[in-house]
Amino acid sequence: MITASPSLTDALFVLAHRPDGRRIIQGKVLRIGLGGAALLDLIVRGHASVIDGEVAAVLTGPVPSGLIGDLDRQIRAEPARRSAKHWVKRFRGVDLSDRVADEAAARGFVSSMTTVSLGLFAVVRHVPTARARDEIVTRVSEVLTGHRDPDDWDSALVALCRATRLVKKAFPGTTKARIEAVTGGGETADAVRKVIAQANAAVNNAIIATVNANNGSQGF
């Protein structure tokens, strides 16, 4: 049973998996994307702010629980403001996928199942619950087709989907112009929009570097 509204990390994790639990994108790419999603969760929820284009801790109010709280503490403990690129790199260094999977399962967005591959290797699949996947896909589809005005959450999620190459795979036919309209417009404040762009660029650059490294290791 779904017990809460999805975070950006929840939503990205759900969209990155097919209904049978297989990933649509590579695990490394997903981990990088989740690093960006975690940062944007903090910004959109008001646990971090943007000052002169850099991320700063919001020291008032309680620290949230779970993964987002652990990441919030990291920003609070940093003596100086840092760029979005810095935090995306820091957050993706943590094993986010398992943490996000556990919390998404606890909130009813996915269920985890273990199968055996080749009779030897245990493979864990994270199967999105039908309701969660339908609600997230429907919301993003409405935004991308112009039937829903995007808010900060929508703009951030679409930016993350673009950076991780999920838009073409999960929402085929979406035009570049519409993606630009969603990620650059709506009610998103200028400061938040800049950080979304920074986080999006950091995710995109990290993914390109990962792909190039993989190609080089294979002799391409």
JSON list of C-alpha atoms in Angstrom, two decimals:
[
{"chain": "A", "resi": 1, "resn": "MET", "atom": "CA", "xyz": [0.00, 0.00, 0.00]},
{"chain": "A", "resi": 2, "resn": "ILE", "atom": "CA", "xyz": [1.29, 3.48, -0.88]},
{"chain": "A", "resi": 3, "resn": "THR", "atom": "CA", "xyz": [1.84, 5.43, 2.32]},
{"chain": "A", "resi": 4, "resn": "ALA", "atom": "CA", "xyz": [3.30, 8.74, 1.07]},
{"chain": "A", "resi": 5, "resn": "SER", "atom": "CA", "xyz": [3.77, 10.97, -1.96]},
{"chain": "A", "resi": 6, "resn": "PRO", "atom": "CA", "xyz": [6.81, 9.99, -4.03]},
{"chain": "A", "resi": 7, "resn": "SER", "atom": "CA", "xyz": [10.07, 11.84, -3.69]},
{"chain": "A", "resi": 8, "resn": "LEU", "atom": "CA", "xyz": [12.10, 12.61, -6.81]},
{"chain": "A", "resi": 9, "resn": "THR", "atom": "CA", "xyz": [14.35, 9.65, -5.99]},
{"chain": "A", "resi": 10, "resn": "ASP", "atom": "CA", "xyz": [11.27, 7.41, -5.67]},
{"chain": "A", "resi": 11, "resn": "ALA", "atom": "CA", "xyz": [9.84, 8.62, -8.97]},
{"chain": "A", "resi": 12, "resn": "LEU", "atom": "CA", "xyz": [13.09, 8.30, -10.90]},
{"chain": "A", "resi": 13, "resn": "PHE", "atom": "CA", "xyz": [13.65, 4.82, -9.46]},
{"chain": "A", "resi": 14, "resn": "VAL", "atom": "CA", "xyz": [10.15, 3.71, -10.49]},
{"chain": "A", "resi": 15, "resn": "LEU", "atom": "CA", "xyz": [10.47, 5.13, -14.02]},
{"chain": "A", "resi": 16, "resn": "ALA", "atom": "CA", "xyz": [13.85, 3.44, -14.45]},
{"chain": "A", "resi": 17, "resn": "HIS", "atom": "CA", "xyz": [12.27, -0.01, -14.09]},
{"chain": "A", "resi": 18, "resn": "ARG", "atom": "CA", "xyz": [9.95, -1.92, -16.39]},
{"chain": "A", "resi": 19, "resn": "PRO", "atom": "CA", "xyz": [6.75, -3.43, -14.97]},
{"chain": "A", "resi": 20, "resn": "ASP", "atom": "CA", "xyz": [8.61, -6.75, -14.54]},
{"chain": "A", "resi": 21, "resn": "GLY", "atom": "CA", "xyz": [11.41, -5.09, -12.53]},
{"chain": "A", "resi": 22, "resn": "ARG", "atom": "CA", "xyz": [14.08, -5.01, -15.23]},
{"chain": "A", "resi": 23, "resn": "ARG", "atom": "CA", "xyz": [15.99, -1.73, -15.47]},
{"chain": "A", "resi": 24, "resn": "ILE", "atom": "CA", "xyz": [15.49, 0.46, -18.51]},
{"chain": "A", "resi": 25, "resn": "ILE", "atom": "CA", "xyz": [18.85, 2.16, -18.01]},
{"chain": "A", "resi": 26, "resn": "GLN", "atom": "CA", "xyz": [22.23, 0.93, -16.75]},
{"chain": "A", "resi": 27, "resn": "GLY", "atom": "CA", "xyz": [22.79, 0.66, -13.02]},
{"chain": "A", "resi": 28, "resn": "LYS", "atom": "CA", "xyz": [25.65, 3.19, -13.11]},
{"chain": "A", "resi": 29, "resn": "VAL", "atom": "CA", "xyz": [23.50, 5.70, -14.96]},
{"chain": "A", "resi": 30, "resn": "LEU", "atom": "CA", "xyz": [20.66, 5.21, -12.49]},
{"chain": "A", "resi": 31, "resn": "ARG", "atom": "CA", "xyz": [23.00, 5.75, -9.54]},
{"chain": "A", "resi": 32, "resn": "ILE", "atom": "CA", "xyz": [24.24, 9.02, -11.02]},
{"chain": "A", "resi": 33, "resn": "GLY", "atom": "CA", "xyz": [20.68, 10.12, -11.68]},
{"chain": "A", "resi": 34, "resn": "LEU", "atom": "CA", "xyz": [19.66, 9.29, -8.13]},
{"chain": "A", "resi": 35, "resn": "GLY", "atom": "CA", "xyz": [22.49, 11.51, -6.88]},
{"chain": "A", "resi": 36, "resn": "GLY", "atom": "CA", "xyz": [20.95, 14.40, -8.78]},
{"chain": "A", "resi": 37, "resn": "ALA", "atom": "CA", "xyz": [17.45, 13.47, -7.62]},
{"chain": "A", "resi": 38, "resn": "ALA", "atom": "CA", "xyz": [18.55, 13.39, -3.98]},
{"chain": "A", "resi": 39, "resn": "LEU", "atom": "CA", "xyz": [19.99, 16.90, -4.24]},
{"chain": "A", "resi": 40, "resn": "LEU", "atom": "CA", "xyz": [16.89, 18.25, -5.94]},
{"chain": "A", "resi": 41, "resn": "ASP", "atom": "CA", "xyz": [14.68, 16.58, -3.31]},
{"chain": "A", "resi": 42, "resn": "LEU", "atom": "CA", "xyz": [16.49, 18.64, -0.68]},
{"chain": "A", "resi": 43, "resn": "ILE", "atom": "CA", "xyz": [16.07, 21.86, -2.69]},
{"chain": "A", "resi": 44, "resn": "VAL", "atom": "CA", "xyz": [12.44, 21.36, -3.69]},
{"chain": "A", "resi": 45, "resn": "ARG", "atom": "CA", "xyz": [11.45, 20.36, -0.14]},
{"chain": "A", "resi": 46, "resn": "GLY", "atom": "CA", "xyz": [13.16, 23.36, 1.40]},
{"chain": "A", "resi": 47, "resn": "HIS", "atom": "CA", "xyz": [15.88, 21.48, 3.28]},
{"chain": "A", "resi": 48, "resn": "ALA", "atom": "CA", "xyz": [18.59, 23.29, 1.30]},
{"chain": "A", "resi": 49, "resn": "SER", "atom": "CA", "xyz": [18.65, 26.65, -0.42]},
{"chain": "A", "resi": 50, "resn": "VAL", "atom": "CA", "xyz": [20.46, 28.29, -3.32]},
{"chain": "A", "resi": 51, "resn": "ILE", "atom": "CA", "xyz": [22.71, 31.31, -2.75]},
{"chain": "A", "resi": 52, "resn": "ASP", "atom": "CA", "xyz": [24.64, 32.82, -5.65]},
{"chain": "A", "resi": 53, "resn": "GLY", "atom": "CA", "xyz": [24.20, 29.62, -7.63]},
{"chain": "A", "resi": 54, "resn": "GLU", "atom": "CA", "xyz": [25.54, 27.37, -4.88]},
{"chain": "A", "resi": 55, "resn": "VAL", "atom": "CA", "xyz": [23.82, 24.97, -2.48]},
{"chain": "A", "resi": 56, "resn": "ALA", "atom": "CA", "xyz": [23.59, 26.01, 1.16]},
{"chain": "A", "resi": 57, "resn": "ALA", "atom": "CA", "xyz": [22.12, 24.26, 4.18]},
{"chain": "A", "resi": 58, "resn": "VAL", "atom": "CA", "xyz": [18.85, 25.44, 5.72]},
{"chain": "A", "resi": 59, "resn": "LEU", "atom": "CA", "xyz": [19.69, 25.26, 9.41]},
{"chain": "A", "resi": 60, "resn": "THR", "atom": "CA", "xyz": [16.22, 26.00, 10.71]},
{"chain": "A", "resi": 61, "resn": "GLY", "atom": "CA", "xyz": [13.70, 23.23, 11.19]},
{"chain": "A", "resi": 62, "resn": "PRO", "atom": "CA", "xyz": [14.17, 19.55, 12.00]},
{"chain": "A", "resi": 63, "resn": "VAL", "atom": "CA", "xyz": [16.31, 17.19, 9.98]},
{"chain": "A", "resi": 64, "resn": "PRO", "atom": "CA", "xyz": [14.06, 14.79, 8.03]},
{"chain": "A", "resi": 65, "resn": "SER", "atom": "CA", "xyz": [14.26, 11.06, 8.59]},
{"chain": "A", "resi": 66, "resn": "GLY", "atom": "CA", "xyz": [15.73, 8.38, 6.36]},
{"chain": "A", "resi": 67, "resn": "LEU", "atom": "CA", "xyz": [18.01, 8.85, 3.37]},
{"chain": "A", "resi": 68, "resn": "ILE", "atom": "CA", "xyz": [17.06, 12.47, 2.76]},
{"chain": "A", "resi": 69, "resn": "GLY", "atom": "CA", "xyz": [17.95, 13.25, 6.38]},
{"chain": "A", "resi": 70, "resn": "ASP", "atom": "CA", "xyz": [21.37, 11.63, 6.06]},
{"chain": "A", "resi": 71, "resn": "LEU", "atom": "CA", "xyz": [22.11, 13.74, 2.99]},
{"chain": "A", "resi": 72, "resn": "ASP", "atom": "CA", "xyz": [20.76, 16.85, 4.70]},
{"chain": "A", "resi": 73, "resn": "ARG", "atom": "CA", "xyz": [23.26, 16.29, 7.53]},
{"chain": "A", "resi": 74, "resn": "GLN", "atom": "CA", "xyz": [26.10, 16.14, 5.00]},
{"chain": "A", "resi": 75, "resn": "ILE", "atom": "CA", "xyz": [25.18, 19.57, 3.64]},
{"chain": "A", "resi": 76, "resn": "ARG", "atom": "CA", "xyz": [24.76, 21.00, 7.15]},
{"chain": "A", "resi": 77, "resn": "ALA", "atom": "CA", "xyz": [28.19, 19.70, 8.13]},
{"chain": "A", "resi": 78, "resn": "GLU", "atom": "CA", "xyz": [29.91, 21.32, 5.14]},
{"chain": "A", "resi": 79, "resn": "PRO", "atom": "CA", "xyz": [31.63, 24.57, 6.25]},
{"chain": "A", "resi": 80, "resn": "ALA", "atom": "CA", "xyz": [31.29, 26.25, 2.84]},
{"chain": "A", "resi": 81, "resn": "ARG", "atom": "CA", "xyz": [28.65, 26.41, 0.14]},
{"chain": "A", "resi": 82, "resn": "ARG", "atom": "CA", "xyz": [29.23, 24.00, -2.72]},
{"chain": "A", "resi": 83, "resn": "SER", "atom": "CA", "xyz": [28.06, 23.66, -6.31]},
{"chain": "A", "resi": 84, "resn": "ALA", "atom": "CA", "xyz": [25.37, 21.26, -7.43]},
{"chain": "A", "resi": 85, "resn": "LYS", "atom": "CA", "xyz": [28.08, 19.30, -9.27]},
{"chain": "A", "resi": 86, "resn": "HIS", "atom": "CA", "xyz": [29.92, 18.75, -5.99]},
{"chain": "A", "resi": 87, "resn": "TRP", "atom": "CA", "xyz": [26.86, 17.33, -4.25]},
{"chain": "A", "resi": 88, "resn": "VAL", "atom": "CA", "xyz": [25.76, 15.13, -7.15]},
{"chain": "A", "resi": 89, "resn": "LYS", "atom": "CA", "xyz": [29.23, 13.57, -7.15]},
{"chain": "A", "resi": 90, "resn": "ARG", "atom": "CA", "xyz": [29.20, 13.20, -3.35]},
{"chain": "A", "resi": 91, "resn": "PHE", "atom": "CA", "xyz": [25.73, 11.68, -3.19]},
{"chain": "A", "resi": 92, "resn": "ARG", "atom": "CA", "xyz": [26.26, 9.21, -6.04]},
{"chain": "A", "resi": 93, "resn": "GLY", "atom": "CA", "xyz": [29.33, 7.95, -4.18]},
{"chain": "A", "resi": 94, "resn": "VAL", "atom": "CA", "xyz": [26.95, 6.51, -1.60]},
{"chain": "A", "resi": 95, "resn": "ASP", "atom": "CA", "xyz": [25.20, 3.27, -2.56]},
{"chain": "A", "resi": 96, "resn": "LEU", "atom": "CA", "xyz": [21.99, 5.15, -3.26]},
{"chain": "A", "resi": 97, "resn": "SER", "atom": "CA", "xyz": [20.25, 2.47, -5.29]},
{"chain": "A", "resi": 98, "resn": "ASP", "atom": "CA", "xyz": [19.84, 0.06, -2.36]},
{"chain": "A", "resi": 99, "resn": "ARG", "atom": "CA", "xyz": [18.78, 2.84, 0.04]},
{"chain": "A", "resi": 100, "resn": "VAL", "atom": "CA", "xyz": [16.26, 4.23, -2.42]},
{"chain": "A", "resi": 101, "resn": "ALA", "atom": "CA", "xyz": [14.95, 0.73, -3.20]},
{"chain": "A", "resi": 102, "resn": "ASP", "atom": "CA", "xyz": [14.44, -0.04, 0.50]},
{"chain": "A", "resi": 103, "resn": "GLU", "atom": "CA", "xyz": [12.63, 3.22, 1.20]},
{"chain": "A", "resi": 104, "resn": "ALA", "atom": "CA", "xyz": [10.55, 3.01, -1.99]},
{"chain": "A", "resi": 105, "resn": "ALA", "atom": "CA", "xyz": [9.49, -0.51, -0.97]},
{"chain": "A", "resi": 106, "resn": "ALA", "atom": "CA", "xyz": [8.61, 0.64, 2.55]},
{"chain": "A", "resi": 107, "resn": "ARG", "atom": "CA", "xyz": [6.38, 3.37, 1.10]},
{"chain": "A", "resi": 108, "resn": "GLY", "atom": "CA", "xyz": [4.68, 1.01, -1.34]},
{"chain": "A", "resi": 109, "resn": "PHE", "atom": "CA", "xyz": [6.20, 2.19, -4.62]},
{"chain": "A", "resi": 110, "resn": "VAL", "atom": "CA", "xyz": [8.07, -1.02, -5.47]},
{"chain": "A", "resi": 111, "resn": "SER", "atom": "CA", "xyz": [8.28, -4.60, -4.30]},
{"chain": "A", "resi": 112, "resn": "SER", "atom": "CA", "xyz": [11.55, -6.51, -4.37]},
{"chain": "A", "resi": 113, "resn": "MET", "atom": "CA", "xyz": [11.91, -10.07, -5.60]},
{"chain": "A", "resi": 114, "resn": "THR", "atom": "CA", "xyz": [14.96, -12.31, -5.89]},
{"chain": "A", "resi": 115, "resn": "THR", "atom": "CA", "xyz": [15.46, -14.73, -8.75]},
{"chain": "A", "resi": 116, "resn": "VAL", "atom": "CA", "xyz": [18.34, -17.06, -9.60]},
{"chain": "A", "resi": 117, "resn": "SER", "atom": "CA", "xyz": [20.20, -16.53, -12.87]},
{"chain": "A", "resi": 118, "resn": "LEU", "atom": "CA", "xyz": [21.97, -19.46, -14.57]},
{"chain": "A", "resi": 119, "resn": "GLY", "atom": "CA", "xyz": [21.20, -21.53, -11.50]},
{"chain": "A", "resi": 120, "resn": "LEU", "atom": "CA", "xyz": [23.96, -19.73, -9.57]},
{"chain": "A", "resi": 121, "resn": "PHE", "atom": "CA", "xyz": [23.54, -15.98, -9.20]},
{"chain": "A", "resi": 122, "resn": "ALA", "atom": "CA", "xyz": [20.89, -14.28, -7.13]},
{"chain": "A", "resi": 123, "resn": "VAL", "atom": "CA", "xyz": [19.35, -11.34, -9.01]},
{"chain": "A", "resi": 124, "resn": "VAL", "atom": "CA", "xyz": [17.19, -8.79, -7.21]},
{"chain": "A", "resi": 125, "resn": "ARG", "atom": "CA", "xyz": [14.49, -7.08, -9.22]},
{"chain": "A", "resi": 126, "resn": "HIS", "atom": "CA", "xyz": [12.55, -4.08, -8.00]},
{"chain": "A", "resi": 127, "resn": "VAL", "atom": "CA", "xyz": [9.05, -4.29, -9.44]},
{"chain": "A", "resi": 128, "resn": "PRO", "atom": "CA", "xyz": [7.10, -1.02, -9.45]},
{"chain": "A", "resi": 129, "resn": "THR", "atom": "CA", "xyz": [3.64, -1.38, -7.98]},
{"chain": "A", "resi": 130, "resn": "ALA", "atom": "CA", "xyz": [1.01, -0.86, -10.67]},
{"chain": "A", "resi": 131, "resn": "ARG", "atom": "CA", "xyz": [-0.63, 2.07, -8.90]},
{"chain": "A", "resi": 132, "resn": "ALA", "atom": "CA", "xyz": [2.65, 3.90, -8.26]},
{"chain": "A", "resi": 133, "resn": "ARG", "atom": "CA", "xyz": [3.90, 3.44, -11.80]},
{"chain": "A", "resi": 134, "resn": "ASP", "atom": "CA", "xyz": [0.57, 4.45, -13.34]},
{"chain": "A", "resi": 135, "resn": "GLU", "atom": "CA", "xyz": [0.31, 7.59, -11.20]},
{"chain": "A", "resi": 136, "resn": "ILE", "atom": "CA", "xyz": [3.88, 8.74, -11.91]},
{"chain": "A", "resi": 137, "resn": "VAL", "atom": "CA", "xyz": [3.74, 7.91, -15.63]},
{"chain": "A", "resi": 138, "resn": "THR", "atom": "CA", "xyz": [0.36, 9.63, -15.97]},
{"chain": "A", "resi": 139, "resn": "ARG", "atom": "CA", "xyz": [1.57, 12.77, -14.19]},
{"chain": "A", "resi": 140, "resn": "VAL", "atom": "CA", "xyz": [4.72, 13.08, -16.29]},
{"chain": "A", "resi": 141, "resn": "SER", "atom": "CA", "xyz": [2.81, 12.28, -19.49]},
{"chain": "A", "resi": 142, "resn": "GLU", "atom": "CA", "xyz": [0.29, 15.03, -18.74]},
{"chain": "A", "resi": 143, "resn": "VAL", "atom": "CA", "xyz": [3.12, 17.51, -18.20]},
{"chain": "A", "resi": 144, "resn": "LEU", "atom": "CA", "xyz": [4.93, 16.47, -21.37]},
{"chain": "A", "resi": 145, "resn": "THR", "atom": "CA", "xyz": [1.76, 16.68, -23.49]},
{"chain": "A", "resi": 146, "resn": "GLY", "atom": "CA", "xyz": [0.76, 20.08, -22.09]},
{"chain": "A", "resi": 147, "resn": "HIS", "atom": "CA", "xyz": [-2.28, 18.83, -20.16]},
{"chain": "A", "resi": 148, "resn": "ARG", "atom": "CA", "xyz": [-0.76, 19.76, -16.81]},
{"chain": "A", "resi": 149, "resn": "ASP", "atom": "CA", "xyz": [1.21, 22.84, -15.78]},
{"chain": "A", "resi": 150, "resn": "PRO", "atom": "CA", "xyz": [4.57, 21.76, -14.33]},
{"chain": "A", "resi": 151, "resn": "ASP", "atom": "CA", "xyz": [5.55, 22.66, -10.77]},
{"chain": "A", "resi": 152, "resn": "ASP", "atom": "CA", "xyz": [9.09, 22.51, -9.32]},
{"chain": "A", "resi": 153, "resn": "TRP", "atom": "CA", "xyz": [8.80, 18.75, -8.75]},
{"chain": "A", "resi": 154, "resn": "ASP", "atom": "CA", "xyz": [7.69, 18.09, -12.34]},
{"chain": "A", "resi": 155, "resn": "SER", "atom": "CA", "xyz": [10.40, 20.30, -13.83]},
{"chain": "A", "resi": 156, "resn": "ALA", "atom": "CA", "xyz": [13.09, 18.59, -11.76]},
{"chain": "A", "resi": 157, "resn": "LEU", "atom": "CA", "xyz": [11.88, 15.08, -12.62]},
{"chain": "A", "resi": 158, "resn": "VAL", "atom": "CA", "xyz": [11.69, 15.78, -16.35]},
{"chain": "A", "resi": 159, "resn": "ALA", "atom": "CA", "xyz": [15.20, 17.28, -16.24]},
{"chain": "A", "resi": 160, "resn": "LEU", "atom": "CA", "xyz": [16.47, 14.13, -14.51]},
{"chain": "A", "resi": 161, "resn": "CYS", "atom": "CA", "xyz": [14.70, 11.91, -17.05]},
{"chain": "A", "resi": 162, "resn": "ARG", "atom": "CA", "xyz": [16.33, 13.83, -19.88]},
{"chain": "A", "resi": 163, "resn": "ALA", "atom": "CA", "xyz": [19.80, 13.59, -18.31]},
{"chain": "A", "resi": 164, "resn": "THR", "atom": "CA", "xyz": [19.50, 9.84, -17.70]},
{"chain": "A", "resi": 165, "resn": "ARG", "atom": "CA", "xyz": [18.06, 9.21, -21.20]},
{"chain": "A", "resi": 166, "resn": "LEU", "atom": "CA", "xyz": [14.77, 8.05, -19.72]},
{"chain": "A", "resi": 167, "resn": "VAL", "atom": "CA", "xyz": [12.54, 10.45, -21.65]},
{"chain": "A", "resi": 168, "resn": "LYS", "atom": "CA", "xyz": [13.03, 8.71, -25.00]},
{"chain": "A", "resi": 169, "resn": "LYS", "atom": "CA", "xyz": [12.63, 5.26, -23.46]},
{"chain": "A", "resi": 170, "resn": "ALA", "atom": "CA", "xyz": [9.71, 5.89, -21.11]},
{"chain": "A", "resi": 171, "resn": "PHE", "atom": "CA", "xyz": [7.98, 8.72, -23.02]},
{"chain": "A", "resi": 172, "resn": "PRO", "atom": "CA", "xyz": [8.76, 8.20, -26.72]},
{"chain": "A", "resi": 173, "resn": "GLY", "atom": "CA", "xyz": [7.71, 10.95, -29.09]},
{"chain": "A", "resi": 174, "resn": "THR", "atom": "CA", "xyz": [8.35, 13.78, -26.66]},
{"chain": "A", "resi": 175, "resn": "THR", "atom": "CA", "xyz": [9.78, 16.78, -28.49]},
{"chain": "A", "resi": 176, "resn": "LYS", "atom": "CA", "xyz": [12.91, 18.63, -27.42]},
{"chain": "A", "resi": 177, "resn": "ALA", "atom": "CA", "xyz": [10.94, 21.87, -27.43]},
{"chain": "A", "resi": 178, "resn": "ARG", "atom": "CA", "xyz": [8.45, 20.50, -24.93]},
{"chain": "A", "resi": 179, "resn": "ILE", "atom": "CA", "xyz": [11.20, 19.24, -22.64]},
{"chain": "A", "resi": 180, "resn": "GLU", "atom": "CA", "xyz": [12.81, 22.70, -22.72]},
{"chain": "A", "resi": 181, "resn": "ALA", "atom": "CA", "xyz": [9.46, 24.33, -21.95]},
{"chain": "A", "resi": 182, "resn": "VAL", "atom": "CA", "xyz": [8.89, 22.06, -18.95]},
{"chain": "A", "resi": 183, "resn": "THR", "atom": "CA", "xyz": [12.36, 22.35, -17.46]},
{"chain": "A", "resi": 184, "resn": "GLY", "atom": "CA", "xyz": [12.69, 26.08, -18.08]},
{"chain": "A", "resi": 185, "resn": "GLY", "atom": "CA", "xyz": [9.22, 27.37, -17.36]},
{"chain": "A", "resi": 186, "resn": "GLY", "atom": "CA", "xyz": [6.34, 26.88, -14.99]},
{"chain": "A", "resi": 187, "resn": "GLU", "atom": "CA", "xyz": [6.38, 28.32, -11.49]},
{"chain": "A", "resi": 188, "resn": "THR", "atom": "CA", "xyz": [9.98, 27.32, -10.79]},
{"chain": "A", "resi": 189, "resn": "ALA", "atom": "CA", "xyz": [11.91, 30.10, -9.05]},
{"chain": "A", "resi": 190, "resn": "ASP", "atom": "CA", "xyz": [15.00, 31.34, -10.88]},
{"chain": "A", "resi": 191, "resn": "ALA", "atom": "CA", "xyz": [17.38, 30.09, -8.18]},
{"chain": "A", "resi": 192, "resn": "VAL", "atom": "CA", "xyz": [15.84, 26.63, -8.12]},
{"chain": "A", "resi": 193, "resn": "ARG", "atom": "CA", "xyz": [15.78, 26.52, -11.91]},
{"chain": "A", "resi": 194, "resn": "LYS", "atom": "CA", "xyz": [19.51, 27.26, -12.00]},
{"chain": "A", "resi": 195, "resn": "VAL", "atom": "CA", "xyz": [20.27, 24.44, -9.59]},
{"chain": "A", "resi": 196, "resn": "ILE", "atom": "CA", "xyz": [18.05, 22.07, -11.57]},
{"chain": "A", "resi": 197, "resn": "ALA", "atom": "CA", "xyz": [20.09, 23.01, -14.65]},
{"chain": "A", "resi": 198, "resn": "GLN", "atom": "CA", "xyz": [23.36, 22.55, -12.74]},
{"chain": "A", "resi": 199, "resn": "ALA", "atom": "CA", "xyz": [22.33, 19.18, -11.34]},
{"chain": "A", "resi": 200, "resn": "ASN", "atom": "CA", "xyz": [21.07, 18.13, -14.76]},
{"chain": "A", "resi": 201, "resn": "ALA", "atom": "CA", "xyz": [24.40, 19.10, -16.33]},
{"chain": "A", "resi": 202, "resn": "ALA", "atom": "CA", "xyz": [26.35, 17.28, -13.61]},
{"chain": "A", "resi": 203, "resn": "VAL", "atom": "CA", "xyz": [24.31, 14.12, -14.12]},
{"chain": "A", "resi": 204, "resn": "ASN", "atom": "CA", "xyz": [24.63, 14.38, -17.90]},
{"chain": "A", "resi": 205, "resn": "ASN", "atom": "CA", "xyz": [28.41, 14.93, -17.81]},
{"chain": "A", "resi": 206, "resn": "ALA", "atom": "CA", "xyz": [28.94, 12.06, -15.36]},
{"chain": "A", "resi": 207, "resn": "ILE", "atom": "CA", "xyz": [26.92, 9.74, -17.58]},
{"chain": "A", "resi": 208, "resn": "ILE", "atom": "CA", "xyz": [28.91, 10.75, -20.68]},
{"chain": "A", "resi": 209, "resn": "ALA", "atom": "CA", "xyz": [32.15, 10.12, -18.79]},
{"chain": "A", "resi": 210, "resn": "THR", "atom": "CA", "xyz": [30.88, 6.71, -17.66]},
{"chain": "A", "resi": 211, "resn": "VAL", "atom": "CA", "xyz": [29.86, 5.72, -21.20]},
{"chain": "A", "resi": 212, "resn": "ASN", "atom": "CA", "xyz": [33.21, 6.87, -22.62]},
{"chain": "A", "resi": 213, "resn": "ALA", "atom": "CA", "xyz": [35.09, 4.94, -19.94]},
{"chain": "A", "resi": 214, "resn": "ASN", "atom": "CA", "xyz": [33.09, 1.80, -20.67]},
{"chain": "A", "resi": 215, "resn": "ASN", "atom": "CA", "xyz": [33.70, 2.14, -24.41]},
{"chain": "A", "resi": 216, "resn": "GLY", "atom": "CA", "xyz": [37.41, 2.63, -23.83]},
{"chain": "A", "resi": 217, "resn": "SER", "atom": "CA", "xyz": [37.63, -0.45, -21.63]},
{"chain": "A", "resi": 218, "resn": "GLN", "atom": "CA", "xyz": [36.01, -2.47, -24.39]},
{"chain": "A", "resi": 219, "resn": "GLY", "atom": "CA", "xyz": [38.45, -1.24, -27.02]},
{"chain": "A", "resi": 220, "resn": "PHE", "atom": "CA", "xyz": [35.95, 0.93, -28.90]}
]
